[in-house]
Short mmCIF file of C-alpha atoms in Angstrom, two decimals:
data_model
loop_
_atom_site.label_atom_id
_atom_site.label_comp_id
_atom_site.label_asym_id
_atom_site.label_seq_id
_atom_site.Cartn_x
_atom_site.Cartn_y
_atom_site.Cartn_z
CA MET A 1 18.25 19.82 23.64
CA ALA A 2 15.82 20.40 26.48
CA THR A 3 18.21 22.83 28.20
CA SER A 4 18.48 25.09 25.19
CA PHE A 5 14.69 25.13 24.98
CA THR A 6 14.34 26.07 28.60
CA SER A 7 16.80 28.92 28.50
CA SER A 8 15.19 30.46 25.44
CA ILE A 9 11.81 30.36 27.19
CA SER A 10 13.10 31.91 30.41
CA MET A 11 14.17 34.90 28.47
CA GLN A 12 10.65 35.74 27.80
CA PRO A 13 9.39 38.09 30.61
CA ARG A 14 6.50 36.60 32.29
CA PHE A 15 4.48 39.80 32.62
CA SER A 16 4.79 40.87 28.97
CA GLN A 17 1.48 41.15 27.22
CA ALA A 18 0.41 38.34 24.89
CA THR A 19 0.62 40.72 21.98
CA THR A 20 4.38 41.14 22.18
CA THR A 21 5.55 37.61 23.05
CA ARG A 22 3.36 35.37 21.03
CA PHE A 23 6.06 34.11 18.81
CA SER A 24 4.39 31.07 17.53
CA LEU A 25 1.83 29.63 19.86
CA GLN A 26 -1.24 30.49 17.86
CA LYS A 27 0.13 29.03 14.73
CA PRO A 28 0.47 25.37 13.84
CA VAL A 29 3.61 23.43 14.62
CA PRO A 30 5.50 24.02 11.30
CA VAL A 31 5.91 27.71 12.06
CA PHE A 32 7.11 26.80 15.54
CA LYS A 33 9.81 24.64 13.94
CA THR A 34 11.24 27.55 12.02
CA ASN A 35 11.73 29.69 15.13
CA LEU A 36 13.75 27.17 16.94
CA SER A 37 16.79 25.30 15.91
CA PHE A 38 15.54 21.79 16.50
CA THR A 39 12.49 19.76 15.81
CA LEU A 40 9.86 19.58 18.47
CA ARG A 41 7.59 16.61 18.57
CA PRO A 42 4.35 16.88 20.42
CA ARG A 43 4.90 14.24 22.94
CA SER A 44 8.30 15.46 24.03
CA MET A 45 7.39 19.13 24.17
CA PRO A 46 6.83 20.52 27.67
CA ALA A 47 3.70 22.30 26.74
CA ARG A 48 3.31 24.25 30.08
CA LEU A 49 6.66 25.92 29.53
CA ALA A 50 5.71 26.96 26.05
CA ILE A 51 2.57 28.70 27.24
CA SER A 52 3.47 30.42 30.40
CA CYS A 53 3.88 33.83 28.78
CA ALA A 54 0.62 33.85 26.80
CA ALA A 55 -2.86 32.95 28.20
CA LYS A 56 -3.27 33.05 31.96
CA GLN A 57 -3.07 29.72 33.72
CA GLU A 58 -6.47 30.45 35.11
CA THR A 59 -8.03 30.69 31.69
CA VAL A 60 -6.27 27.47 30.64
CA GLU A 61 -7.65 25.70 33.66
CA LYS A 62 -11.22 26.80 33.12
CA VAL A 63 -11.02 25.83 29.37
CA SER A 64 -9.66 22.36 30.43
CA GLU A 65 -12.58 21.96 32.83
CA ILE A 66 -15.12 22.68 30.15
CA VAL A 67 -13.37 20.44 27.69
CA LYS A 68 -13.34 17.58 30.16
CA LYS A 69 -16.97 18.08 30.95
CA GLN A 70 -18.01 18.19 27.30
CA LEU A 71 -16.10 15.08 26.46
CA SER A 72 -17.07 13.27 29.65
CA LEU A 73 -13.48 12.68 30.64
CA SER A 74 -12.60 11.68 34.13
CA GLN A 75 -10.91 14.29 36.39
CA ASP A 76 -7.74 12.23 36.21
CA GLN A 77 -7.41 12.70 32.49
CA LYS A 78 -4.48 14.93 31.93
CA VAL A 79 -5.39 17.98 29.91
CA THR A 80 -2.75 20.63 29.46
CA ALA A 81 -2.50 23.76 27.45
CA GLY A 82 -0.90 21.95 24.58
CA THR A 83 -3.46 19.21 24.46
CA LYS A 84 -5.25 18.98 21.17
CA PHE A 85 -9.07 18.37 21.26
CA THR A 86 -8.82 15.71 18.62
CA ASP A 87 -6.31 13.77 20.61
CA LEU A 88 -9.00 13.56 23.37
CA GLY A 89 -11.45 12.22 20.79
CA ALA A 90 -13.35 15.36 20.16
CA ASP A 91 -15.12 15.53 16.79
CA SER A 92 -16.53 18.59 15.11
CA LEU A 93 -19.83 18.50 17.00
CA ASP A 94 -17.88 18.28 20.31
CA THR A 95 -15.84 21.25 19.26
CA VAL A 96 -18.82 23.47 18.66
CA GLU A 97 -20.36 22.32 21.99
CA ILE A 98 -17.10 23.24 23.64
CA VAL A 99 -17.17 26.58 21.95
CA MET A 100 -20.75 27.23 23.19
CA GLY A 101 -19.70 26.17 26.68
CA LEU A 102 -16.75 28.56 26.54
CA GLU A 103 -18.96 31.45 25.25
CA GLU A 104 -21.41 30.83 28.09
CA GLU A 105 -18.62 30.59 30.68
CA PHE A 106 -16.82 33.82 29.58
CA GLY A 107 -19.66 35.75 28.15
CA ILE A 108 -18.17 36.10 24.72
CA THR A 109 -19.12 35.26 21.11
CA MET A 110 -16.61 33.58 18.83
CA ALA A 111 -16.85 33.92 15.05
CA GLU A 112 -17.45 30.56 13.61
CA GLU A 113 -14.31 30.55 11.40
CA ARG A 114 -12.02 31.33 14.26
CA ALA A 115 -13.88 28.95 16.61
CA LYS A 116 -13.50 26.02 14.23
CA GLU A 117 -9.77 26.69 13.93
CA ILE A 118 -9.20 26.17 17.63
CA ALA A 119 -7.29 22.92 18.01
CA THR A 120 -5.83 23.09 21.44
CA VAL A 121 -6.74 24.25 24.97
CA GLN A 122 -4.07 26.92 24.61
CA GLN A 123 -5.58 28.31 21.37
CA ALA A 124 -9.00 28.48 22.99
CA ALA A 125 -7.62 30.23 26.06
CA GLU A 126 -5.84 32.88 23.95
CA LEU A 127 -8.89 33.58 21.75
CA ILE A 128 -11.04 33.86 24.93
CA GLU A 129 -8.62 36.41 26.42
CA GLU A 130 -8.55 38.32 23.30
CA LEU A 131 -12.29 38.52 23.14
CA VAL A 132 -12.72 39.33 26.85
CA LEU A 133 -10.22 42.20 26.43
CA GLU A 134 -12.16 43.48 23.37
CA LYS A 135 -15.35 43.29 25.29
CA THR A 136 -14.12 45.33 28.30
CA ALA A 137 -12.11 47.78 26.22
CA MET B 1 12.13 -8.17 7.16
CA GLN B 2 8.55 -7.19 7.79
CA ARG B 3 7.42 -9.35 4.83
CA SER B 4 6.48 -12.26 6.93
CA PHE B 5 3.45 -10.36 8.31
CA SER B 6 1.99 -9.67 4.85
CA ILE B 7 2.19 -13.42 4.03
CA GLU B 8 0.09 -14.18 7.10
CA LEU B 9 -2.73 -11.94 6.03
CA PRO B 10 -4.83 -12.98 3.08
CA SER B 11 -4.78 -10.48 0.14
CA LEU B 12 -7.55 -8.01 -0.31
CA VAL B 13 -10.24 -8.94 -2.73
CA PRO B 14 -9.99 -6.53 -5.66
CA LEU B 15 -13.01 -4.57 -6.64
CA GLN B 16 -14.44 -2.68 -9.54
CA LEU B 17 -14.23 1.05 -9.24
CA PRO B 18 -17.44 2.83 -8.33
CA SER B 19 -19.31 4.14 -11.35
CA ARG B 20 -20.12 7.81 -11.72
CA MET B 21 -22.74 9.05 -9.18
CA GLU B 22 -22.03 6.03 -7.13
CA THR B 23 -20.48 6.10 -3.72
CA HIS B 24 -18.87 3.11 -2.05
CA LEU B 25 -19.11 3.30 1.72
CA TRP B 26 -16.96 1.09 3.87
CA TYR B 27 -17.19 0.92 7.64
CA ILE B 28 -15.51 -0.79 10.58
CA LEU B 29 -17.15 -1.29 13.96
CA PRO B 30 -14.19 -1.04 16.40
CA ASN B 31 -16.01 -3.23 18.91
CA GLU B 32 -15.78 -6.12 16.47
CA VAL B 33 -12.06 -5.93 16.23
CA LYS B 34 -10.75 -7.56 19.34
CA SER B 35 -7.64 -9.43 18.42
CA THR B 36 -4.44 -7.74 19.59
CA SER B 37 -2.39 -9.72 17.18
CA LEU B 38 -4.54 -8.40 14.32
CA LEU B 39 -4.16 -4.94 15.58
CA LYS B 40 -0.43 -5.36 15.68
CA GLN B 41 -0.46 -6.58 12.15
CA TYR B 42 -2.56 -3.64 11.10
CA SER B 43 0.05 -1.31 12.65
CA GLN B 44 2.58 -2.66 10.22
CA PHE B 45 0.86 -0.96 7.36
CA LEU B 46 0.97 2.55 8.73
CA SER B 47 3.46 5.22 7.83
CA PRO B 48 5.82 6.48 10.58
CA SER B 49 3.74 9.82 10.80
CA GLU B 50 0.49 7.78 11.08
CA LYS B 51 2.00 5.79 13.80
CA ASP B 52 3.07 8.92 15.65
CA LYS B 53 -0.41 10.20 15.42
CA VAL B 54 -1.78 7.01 16.85
CA VAL B 55 0.61 7.20 19.83
CA GLN B 56 -0.45 10.76 20.41
CA MET B 57 -4.12 9.92 21.06
CA LYS B 58 -4.91 9.86 24.75
CA GLY B 59 -6.14 6.47 25.86
CA ASN B 60 -6.20 3.00 24.36
CA LYS B 61 -9.61 3.24 22.83
CA LEU B 62 -8.71 6.31 20.95
CA LYS B 63 -5.38 4.90 19.85
CA LYS B 64 -7.08 1.80 18.47
CA ASN B 65 -9.68 3.81 16.63
CA ALA B 66 -7.06 5.93 15.14
CA LEU B 67 -5.18 2.85 13.90
CA LEU B 68 -8.44 1.34 12.53
CA ALA B 69 -9.19 4.59 10.64
CA ARG B 70 -5.86 4.40 8.95
CA ILE B 71 -6.01 0.76 8.06
CA LEU B 72 -9.51 1.37 6.70
CA VAL B 73 -8.32 4.12 4.35
CA ARG B 74 -5.28 2.25 3.20
CA THR B 75 -6.99 -1.11 2.54
CA THR B 76 -10.14 0.49 1.06
CA ILE B 77 -8.09 2.38 -1.54
CA ALA B 78 -5.79 -0.50 -2.27
CA ARG B 79 -8.75 -2.74 -3.19
CA TYR B 80 -9.57 -0.68 -6.19
CA GLN B 81 -6.33 -1.03 -7.99
CA THR B 82 -7.37 -3.24 -10.73
CA ASN B 83 -4.24 -3.25 -12.96
CA TYR B 84 -1.91 -4.78 -10.35
CA VAL B 85 -1.92 -5.53 -6.72
CA VAL B 86 -1.23 -2.57 -4.42
CA ASP B 87 0.32 -3.00 -1.06
CA PRO B 88 -1.75 -0.80 1.22
CA ARG B 89 1.48 0.07 2.99
CA SER B 90 2.90 1.68 -0.17
CA LEU B 91 0.12 4.31 -0.42
CA MET B 92 1.06 7.88 0.21
CA PHE B 93 -1.16 10.71 1.14
CA LYS B 94 -0.96 14.42 0.94
CA LYS B 95 -3.26 17.34 1.78
CA ASN B 96 -4.76 19.84 -0.59
CA LEU B 97 -4.30 23.51 -0.18
CA TYR B 98 -6.89 23.60 2.58
CA GLY B 99 -5.74 20.48 4.46
CA LYS B 100 -8.15 17.93 2.95
CA PRO B 101 -6.38 14.62 2.71
CA GLU B 102 -5.98 12.95 -0.71
CA VAL B 103 -4.02 10.16 -2.27
CA ASP B 104 -0.65 11.10 -3.54
CA TRP B 105 -0.23 8.87 -6.64
CA GLN B 106 3.15 9.87 -7.65
CA ASN B 107 4.98 6.96 -6.13
CA GLN B 108 2.83 4.46 -7.87
CA LYS B 109 4.34 2.92 -11.04
CA ASN B 110 1.16 2.97 -13.02
CA CYS B 111 0.42 6.27 -14.78
CA ASN B 112 -3.23 5.40 -15.31
CA ASN B 113 -4.25 5.83 -11.75
CA PRO B 114 -7.96 5.85 -11.13
CA PRO B 115 -9.23 9.32 -10.21
CA LEU B 116 -10.29 8.00 -6.79
CA HIS B 117 -11.54 10.38 -4.20
CA PHE B 118 -12.12 9.35 -0.58
CA ASN B 119 -13.16 10.78 2.73
CA LEU B 120 -13.05 9.49 6.25
CA SER B 121 -15.24 10.00 9.33
CA HIS B 122 -15.15 8.47 12.67
CA THR B 123 -17.06 8.29 15.84
CA ASP B 124 -16.39 6.34 19.00
CA SER B 125 -18.09 3.17 17.69
CA LEU B 126 -18.01 3.39 13.90
CA ILE B 127 -15.40 4.46 11.38
CA ALA B 128 -16.40 4.98 7.78
CA CYS B 129 -14.60 5.72 4.48
CA GLY B 130 -16.40 6.84 1.36
CA VAL B 131 -15.00 6.27 -2.12
CA THR B 132 -15.94 7.88 -5.49
CA VAL B 133 -14.54 8.19 -8.90
CA HIS B 134 -14.05 11.57 -10.62
CA VAL B 135 -15.94 13.67 -8.12
CA PRO B 136 -14.95 14.94 -4.72
CA VAL B 137 -16.80 13.29 -1.76
CA GLY B 138 -17.36 14.22 1.82
CA ILE B 139 -18.91 11.92 4.53
CA ASP B 140 -19.86 12.34 8.19
CA VAL B 141 -21.07 9.82 10.61
CA GLU B 142 -22.68 10.38 13.95
CA ASP B 143 -24.10 8.12 16.68
CA LYS B 144 -27.88 8.41 16.53
CA GLU B 145 -28.05 8.31 20.32
CA ARG B 146 -25.21 10.83 20.72
CA LYS B 147 -25.54 12.98 23.86
CA ILE B 148 -25.88 16.67 23.13
CA LYS B 149 -25.15 18.63 26.19
CA HIS B 150 -26.74 21.91 25.07
CA ASN B 151 -30.29 22.72 24.09
CA VAL B 152 -30.71 21.58 20.50
CA LEU B 153 -32.40 24.76 19.37
CA SER B 154 -29.84 26.97 21.05
CA LEU B 155 -27.13 25.13 19.15
CA ALA B 156 -29.04 25.52 15.90
CA LYS B 157 -29.76 29.15 16.50
CA ARG B 158 -25.98 29.67 17.10
CA PHE B 159 -24.70 27.69 14.23
CA TYR B 160 -27.33 26.66 11.64
CA SER B 161 -29.11 28.80 8.97
CA THR B 162 -32.39 30.60 9.79
CA ASP B 163 -34.41 28.21 7.59
CA GLU B 164 -32.93 25.22 9.36
CA VAL B 165 -33.75 26.70 12.71
CA SER B 166 -37.31 27.24 11.62
CA PHE B 167 -37.51 23.69 10.38
CA LEU B 168 -36.28 22.28 13.66
CA SER B 169 -38.44 24.54 15.74
CA THR B 170 -41.56 23.15 14.19
CA ILE B 171 -40.77 19.54 15.40
CA PRO B 172 -42.91 19.05 18.53
CA ASP B 173 -41.17 15.80 19.78
CA LEU B 174 -37.87 16.63 21.29
CA LYS B 175 -36.34 13.26 20.59
CA VAL B 176 -37.26 13.60 16.89
CA GLN B 177 -35.90 17.14 16.97
CA ARG B 178 -32.62 15.95 18.29
CA LYS B 179 -32.33 13.25 15.71
CA GLN B 180 -33.10 15.66 12.89
CA PHE B 181 -30.53 18.04 14.34
CA ILE B 182 -27.95 15.22 14.16
CA LYS B 183 -29.05 14.23 10.63
CA LEU B 184 -28.71 17.84 9.51
CA TRP B 185 -25.35 18.12 11.22
CA THR B 186 -24.03 15.09 9.27
CA LEU B 187 -25.38 16.51 6.01
CA LYS B 188 -23.84 19.93 6.56
CA GLU B 189 -20.48 18.40 7.71
CA ALA B 190 -20.47 16.10 4.63
CA TYR B 191 -20.90 19.16 2.34
CA VAL B 192 -18.10 21.19 3.94
CA LYS B 193 -15.80 18.11 3.75
CA ALA B 194 -16.79 17.41 0.08
CA LEU B 195 -16.05 21.10 -0.81
CA GLY B 196 -12.55 20.48 0.79
CA LYS B 197 -11.86 24.20 1.29
CA GLY B 198 -11.77 24.36 5.07
CA PHE B 199 -14.34 25.44 7.50
CA SER B 200 -14.25 29.18 6.64
CA ALA B 201 -15.24 28.46 3.05
CA ALA B 202 -18.75 27.50 4.09
CA PRO B 203 -19.79 28.57 7.57
CA PHE B 204 -22.82 26.52 8.66
CA ASN B 205 -25.12 29.46 8.85
CA THR B 206 -24.54 30.45 5.23
CA PHE B 207 -26.26 27.42 3.65
CA THR B 208 -29.45 25.35 4.19
CA ILE B 209 -29.94 21.68 3.46
CA HIS B 210 -33.52 20.54 3.20
CA LEU B 211 -35.58 17.81 1.77
CA LYS B 212 -36.67 18.38 -1.75
CA ALA B 213 -40.38 18.64 -1.88
CA GLY B 214 -42.16 15.74 -3.59
CA THR B 215 -39.16 13.50 -4.13
CA GLU B 216 -38.08 10.35 -2.33
CA GLY B 217 -35.33 11.44 0.10
CA GLY B 218 -33.53 13.95 -2.12
CA TYR B 219 -31.89 16.82 -0.41
CA ASN B 220 -31.31 20.31 -1.75
CA LEU B 221 -28.52 22.73 -0.86
CA CYS B 222 -29.37 26.39 -0.79
CA LYS B 223 -26.73 29.03 -0.16
CA THR B 224 -27.81 32.25 1.45
CA SER B 225 -25.97 35.41 0.89
CA GLU B 226 -26.68 38.78 2.35
CA VAL B 227 -27.19 41.45 -0.12
CA ASN B 228 -27.75 43.85 2.65
CA SER B 229 -28.67 43.22 6.28
CA LEU B 230 -32.42 43.17 5.36
CA GLU B 231 -32.28 40.98 2.38
CA GLU B 232 -31.06 37.56 1.92
CA THR B 233 -30.91 35.90 -1.52
CA LYS B 234 -30.93 32.20 -1.78
CA LYS B 235 -29.36 30.21 -4.51
CA CYS B 236 -30.44 26.66 -4.83
CA ASN B 237 -28.62 24.56 -7.42
CA GLY B 238 -27.98 20.97 -8.10
CA GLU B 239 -24.25 21.13 -7.88
CA TRP B 240 -24.13 18.75 -5.01
CA LYS B 241 -25.83 15.54 -4.28
CA PHE B 242 -26.68 14.27 -0.86
CA ALA B 243 -27.68 10.97 0.80
CA VAL B 244 -28.22 10.13 4.43
CA LEU B 245 -28.53 6.56 5.54
CA GLU B 246 -28.58 4.47 8.77
CA LEU B 247 -25.64 2.27 9.40
CA ALA B 248 -25.56 -0.65 11.81
CA ASP B 249 -28.91 0.59 13.24
CA SER B 250 -26.87 2.89 15.32
CA HIS B 251 -25.51 5.67 13.19
CA TYR B 252 -26.44 8.26 10.70
CA ALA B 253 -24.06 8.57 7.70
CA ALA B 254 -24.34 11.48 5.34
CA ILE B 255 -22.61 11.52 1.93
CA CYS B 256 -22.11 14.57 -0.32
CA ILE B 257 -20.69 14.37 -3.86
CA GLU B 258 -20.23 16.88 -6.50
CA ASP B 259 -22.88 16.43 -9.16
CA ASP B 260 -21.91 15.23 -12.52
CA LEU B 261 -24.38 17.03 -14.75
CA ALA B 262 -24.41 14.01 -17.02
CA SER B 263 -26.31 12.07 -14.37
CA GLY B 264 -29.51 13.81 -15.30
CA GLY B 265 -30.65 14.43 -11.72
CA ALA B 266 -30.61 10.78 -10.76
CA PRO B 267 -30.24 10.18 -7.10
CA MET B 268 -26.90 8.99 -5.65
CA LYS B 269 -26.37 5.20 -5.55
CA VAL B 270 -24.68 4.04 -2.35
CA ILE B 271 -23.04 0.65 -1.89
CA VAL B 272 -22.32 -0.09 1.66
CA ARG B 273 -19.92 -2.66 2.98
CA LYS B 274 -18.86 -3.52 6.57
CA THR B 275 -15.35 -4.80 6.87
CA ILE B 276 -12.67 -6.14 9.14
CA PRO B 277 -9.66 -5.67 6.81
CA PHE B 278 -8.15 -8.99 5.74
CA VAL B 279 -10.68 -10.90 7.77
CA GLU B 280 -14.10 -10.32 6.38
CA ASP B 281 -16.14 -8.05 4.20
CA GLU B 282 -19.94 -8.01 4.24
CA LEU B 283 -22.02 -6.40 1.60
CA ILE B 284 -24.85 -4.62 3.28
CA SER B 285 -27.67 -5.20 0.80
CA GLU B 286 -30.23 -2.96 2.45
CA SER B 287 -28.90 0.48 3.26
CA LYS B 288 -31.75 2.43 4.57
CA LEU B 289 -31.76 5.78 2.81
CA LEU B 290 -33.34 8.37 4.89
#
């Protein structure tokens, strides 16, 4: 199972823009399931493989830092792109504080509806890059 | 067979359903649940997907709280089945169109299922479940001493309505301001959760919740809509009832229920109970309404 997953990912060119290769990452898991021939369960999914072609690793790391800071997590706490905020114990007030922290860090403004839909580090990173691109365009 | 575990635990004391305009609020203090064997027994009541979600949580404390949240919901709802005894394990849940969890009664033999509504909220140190009959309910709990990393007014300006920002700005004592911010947060969250239509249905800056003038602790909801960028109309109606109270001297709990017009404007009645499922239930006779 794992090998077929890996081979399908490696076909995605690393340099392609997020707009062309975002096959499922911004949508919740059920859509992801329909694209692939087997069921993925969060704890067995190598999240970092899944995200390498979307948001930059640098953005993901900055987001992780801010999340850890807001939730007062130790530096040892493993936070990857696929980590859900709720799995780290974030409630809705934490999420808006994280959003504010991200807005301050990246100099952007997120519309509340979109911000509240962010569930993972990956989703936050993608939205940030999208907004930063819009800003500099 | 798993049956031997349910024999060890005493059965739940059955209860009368809440009356209209009454909310039953149950809460667990995770720090009071220490027995690992009890926690193990609790896990027997969870569905496979609930168990998966518990496992997914990062860290033992979060895992324990996730487990307690599920046992609280299951046992709370099971208590109100007055026609026959319901095994908390047998309850099934589904989500509405917008993702709000509700009970899926279809597997229950009895067709006369009570129109029970519930809503769950948890913090690090307190997990609460609100139950009503006939009307949707939303609850939110927050630690009174919760650390807020940003400036409270900045957060309010970013997320709350203009009237709420004005209200908070006029509070001179920063500690009181922070507490009021948190209270308002719980009220607003409770409303959105009662509405059950997802976050985008009611962005925080499109409605104001404020104390009704001249009444004891009644709260009003006013929705603002922009006619054009210069004018805002405000519609305040009595469709929703609110209550905020203090739990365990440590938390604010806000409850929002849809108003039943037959109630004649009477305030919401809240009955609070603290529980350790299957171990002890305590009726909290004085729930301080704020």
